[in-house]
Each structure stands twice: as C-alpha cells, then as structure tokens.
C-alpha positions as a Python dict, from the first residue, in 0.01 Angstrom:
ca = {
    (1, 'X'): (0, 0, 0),
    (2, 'X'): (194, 211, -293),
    (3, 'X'): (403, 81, -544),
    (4, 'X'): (720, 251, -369),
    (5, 'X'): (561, 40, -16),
    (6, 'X'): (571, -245, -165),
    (7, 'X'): (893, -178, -299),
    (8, 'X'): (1030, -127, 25),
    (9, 'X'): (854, -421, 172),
    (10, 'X'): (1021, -636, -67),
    (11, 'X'): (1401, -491, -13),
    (12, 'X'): (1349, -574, 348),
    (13, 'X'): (1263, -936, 253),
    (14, 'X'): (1575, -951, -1),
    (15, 'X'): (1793, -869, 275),
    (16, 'X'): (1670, -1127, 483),
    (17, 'X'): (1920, -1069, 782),
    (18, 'X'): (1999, -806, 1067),
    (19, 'X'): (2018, -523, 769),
    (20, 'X'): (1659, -646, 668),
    (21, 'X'): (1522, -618, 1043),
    (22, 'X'): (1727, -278, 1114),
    (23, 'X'): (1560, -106, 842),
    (24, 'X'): (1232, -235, 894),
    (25, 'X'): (1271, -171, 1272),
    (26, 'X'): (1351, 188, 1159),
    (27, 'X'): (1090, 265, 892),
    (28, 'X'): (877, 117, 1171),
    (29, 'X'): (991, 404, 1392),
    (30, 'X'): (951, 686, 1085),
    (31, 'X'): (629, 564, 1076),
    (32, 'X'): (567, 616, 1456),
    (33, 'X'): (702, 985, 1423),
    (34, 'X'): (530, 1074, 1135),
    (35, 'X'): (196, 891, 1015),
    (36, 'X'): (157, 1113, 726),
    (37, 'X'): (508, 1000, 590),
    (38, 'X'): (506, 929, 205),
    (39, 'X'): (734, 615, 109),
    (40, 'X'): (867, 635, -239),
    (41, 'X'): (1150, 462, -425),
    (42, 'X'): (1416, 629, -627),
    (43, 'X'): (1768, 599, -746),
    (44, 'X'): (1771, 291, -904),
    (45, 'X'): (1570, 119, -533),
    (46, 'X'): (1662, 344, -277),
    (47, 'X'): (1379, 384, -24),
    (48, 'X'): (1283, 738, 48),
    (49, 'X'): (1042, 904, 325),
    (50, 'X'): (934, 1225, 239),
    (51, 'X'): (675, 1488, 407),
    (52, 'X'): (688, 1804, 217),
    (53, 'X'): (1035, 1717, 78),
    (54, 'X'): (1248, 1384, 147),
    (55, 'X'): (1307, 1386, 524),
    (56, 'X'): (1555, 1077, 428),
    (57, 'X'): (1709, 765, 242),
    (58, 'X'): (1730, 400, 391),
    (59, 'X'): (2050, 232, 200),
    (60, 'X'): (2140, -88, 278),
    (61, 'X'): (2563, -220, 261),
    (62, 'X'): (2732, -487, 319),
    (63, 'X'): (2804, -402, 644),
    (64, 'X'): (2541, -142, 769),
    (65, 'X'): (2225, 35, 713),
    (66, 'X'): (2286, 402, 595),
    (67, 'X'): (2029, 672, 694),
    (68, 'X'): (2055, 996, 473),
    (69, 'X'): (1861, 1287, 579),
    (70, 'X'): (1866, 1521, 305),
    (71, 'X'): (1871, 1832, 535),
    (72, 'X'): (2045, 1697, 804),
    (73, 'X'): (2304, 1955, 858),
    (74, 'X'): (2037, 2167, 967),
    (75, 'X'): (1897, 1933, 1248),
    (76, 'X'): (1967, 1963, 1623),
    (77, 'X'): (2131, 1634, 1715),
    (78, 'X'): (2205, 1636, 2081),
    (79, 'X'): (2239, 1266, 2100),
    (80, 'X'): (2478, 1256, 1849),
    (81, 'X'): (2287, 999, 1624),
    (82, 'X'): (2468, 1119, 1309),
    (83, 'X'): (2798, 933, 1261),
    (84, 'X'): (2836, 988, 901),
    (85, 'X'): (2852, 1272, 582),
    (86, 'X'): (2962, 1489, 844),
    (87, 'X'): (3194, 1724, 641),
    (88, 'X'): (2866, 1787, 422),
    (89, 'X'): (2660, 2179, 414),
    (90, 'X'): (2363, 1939, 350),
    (91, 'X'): (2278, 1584, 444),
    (92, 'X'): (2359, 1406, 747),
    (93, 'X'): (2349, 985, 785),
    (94, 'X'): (2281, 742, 1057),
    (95, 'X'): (2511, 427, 967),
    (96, 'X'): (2398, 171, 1168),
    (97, 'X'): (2579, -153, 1229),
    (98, 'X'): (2488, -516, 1365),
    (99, 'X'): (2428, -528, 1712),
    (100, 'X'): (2438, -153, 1742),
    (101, 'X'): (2120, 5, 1940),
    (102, 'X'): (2021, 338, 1783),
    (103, 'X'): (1805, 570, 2067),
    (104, 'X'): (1490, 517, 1930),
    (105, 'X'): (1288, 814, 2105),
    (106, 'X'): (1613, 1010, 1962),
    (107, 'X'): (1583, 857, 1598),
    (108, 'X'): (1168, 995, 1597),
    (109, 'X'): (1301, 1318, 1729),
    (110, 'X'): (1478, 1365, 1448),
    (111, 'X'): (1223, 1264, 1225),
    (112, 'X'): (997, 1488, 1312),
    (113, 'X'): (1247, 1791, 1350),
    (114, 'X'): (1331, 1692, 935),
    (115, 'X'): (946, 1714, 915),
    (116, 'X'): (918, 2077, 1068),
    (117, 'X'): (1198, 2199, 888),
    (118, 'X'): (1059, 2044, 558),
    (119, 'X'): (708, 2272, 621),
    (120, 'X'): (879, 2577, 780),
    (121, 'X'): (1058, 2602, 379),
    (122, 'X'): (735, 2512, 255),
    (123, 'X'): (457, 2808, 417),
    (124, 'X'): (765, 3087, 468),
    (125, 'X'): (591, 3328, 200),
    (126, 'X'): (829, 3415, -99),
    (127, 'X'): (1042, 3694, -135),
    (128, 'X'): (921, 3991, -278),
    (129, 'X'): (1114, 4098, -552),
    (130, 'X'): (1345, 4354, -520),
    (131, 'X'): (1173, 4706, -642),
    (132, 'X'): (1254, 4842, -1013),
    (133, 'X'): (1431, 5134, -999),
    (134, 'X'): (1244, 5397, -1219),
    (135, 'X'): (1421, 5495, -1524),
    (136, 'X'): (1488, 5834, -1554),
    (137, 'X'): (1444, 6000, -1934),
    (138, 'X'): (1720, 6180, -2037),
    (139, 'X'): (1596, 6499, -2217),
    (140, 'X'): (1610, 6492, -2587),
    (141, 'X'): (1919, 6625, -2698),
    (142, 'X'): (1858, 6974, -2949),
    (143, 'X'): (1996, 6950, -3307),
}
C-alpha cells in the first residue's frame, strides 16, 4: 500500500460513521472500474484517484461525501449522478448524503468514461506549430 493508501485508509477510519463507509464503499467501486487507479493525497488530506490525470477528489463534510471529478463537465451523465458544481466549464461533484443510494454500475461508468477522457488528452499527438512565414528581404536601398 502507498503512503497516499494509507492515508486514505486512515481518513476512512477517522470518520468512523456513514461518511467513513460511503467513501470507502465508493473508492471500493473506483477500484472495481479501474484497477490501475493511482490513490494519492493532496490539498492539505484530500484523497485523489488519478489515471493519467486526477479522474477525482473524495471530500468528506459534515453532512455529505463530495465527489469532484476534475473533468466532469465533459462526462456523459445520463443518470444524472452529478448534483453539484454544476455552473462550472470544468469539474462536476457527486454529493452524497446519509441514506442516499448512488447507482453504483452508473458511479463505475463514470469512472471509467473520466479514465478514457484522461488518455484520449494524453496519446492525441501535439499540434504542429503553425508554419513561419518566410521573410522577404527588402532590396538594399541605393545611396
């Protein structure tokens, strides 16, 4: 187990209650979707799961369990998982409350379209840069 793991592992102890079993219940499930998932912990202990770029956050509140995906605006999400950071061009979240089921085979699907998306960015082959126009010399002006 990493550092960031064991990290993580920890936090879900701290919490102790329904937040600490919702999150592991749904790092479980990022797990499922994508075994080649890297855990790390940033931000002053914010969990992170990244595959070729963070695919998303797991913050916990008083009151709820926030999943940020850092591209999520660009995500299909025809179950309507995200409920929150709606107004944002970027990230999408998941806020998930106590006793409120999140559609699990939904949730993975999401995970792994955050994980295509992430490697589509990463092989699309750079942009050429634009051609040089050729300077033209001005004749030498006669004295």
């Amino acid at each position: 187990m990493t550092d960031a793991s064991e990290k993580i592992t920890e936090r879900i102890a701290e919490l102790g209650d329904w937040r600490g079993e919702t999150l592991k219940r749904m790092r479980k499930l990022i797990h499922e979707a994508d075994p080649a998932v890297v855990e790390e912990w940033k931000w002053m202990g914010t969990p992170i799961w990244s595959h070729d770029g963070i695919l998303c956050t797991g913050e916990s509140y008083k009151d709820k369990i926030k999943l940020t995906f850092a591209k999520g605006a660009s995500l299909k999400d025809p179950k309507r998982l995200f409920n929150s950071s709606l107004d944002g061009n970027v990230r999408r979240a998941i806020d998930i409350f106590e006793g409120k089921p999140v559609d699990e085979a939904a949730f993975k699907k999401l995970i792994l379209d955050a994980v295509a998306l992430n490697s589509a960015k990463k092989t699309k082959p750079a942009k050429k840069a634009p051609a040089r126009k050729k300077s033209v010399k001005k004749p030498a002006k006669k004295k």
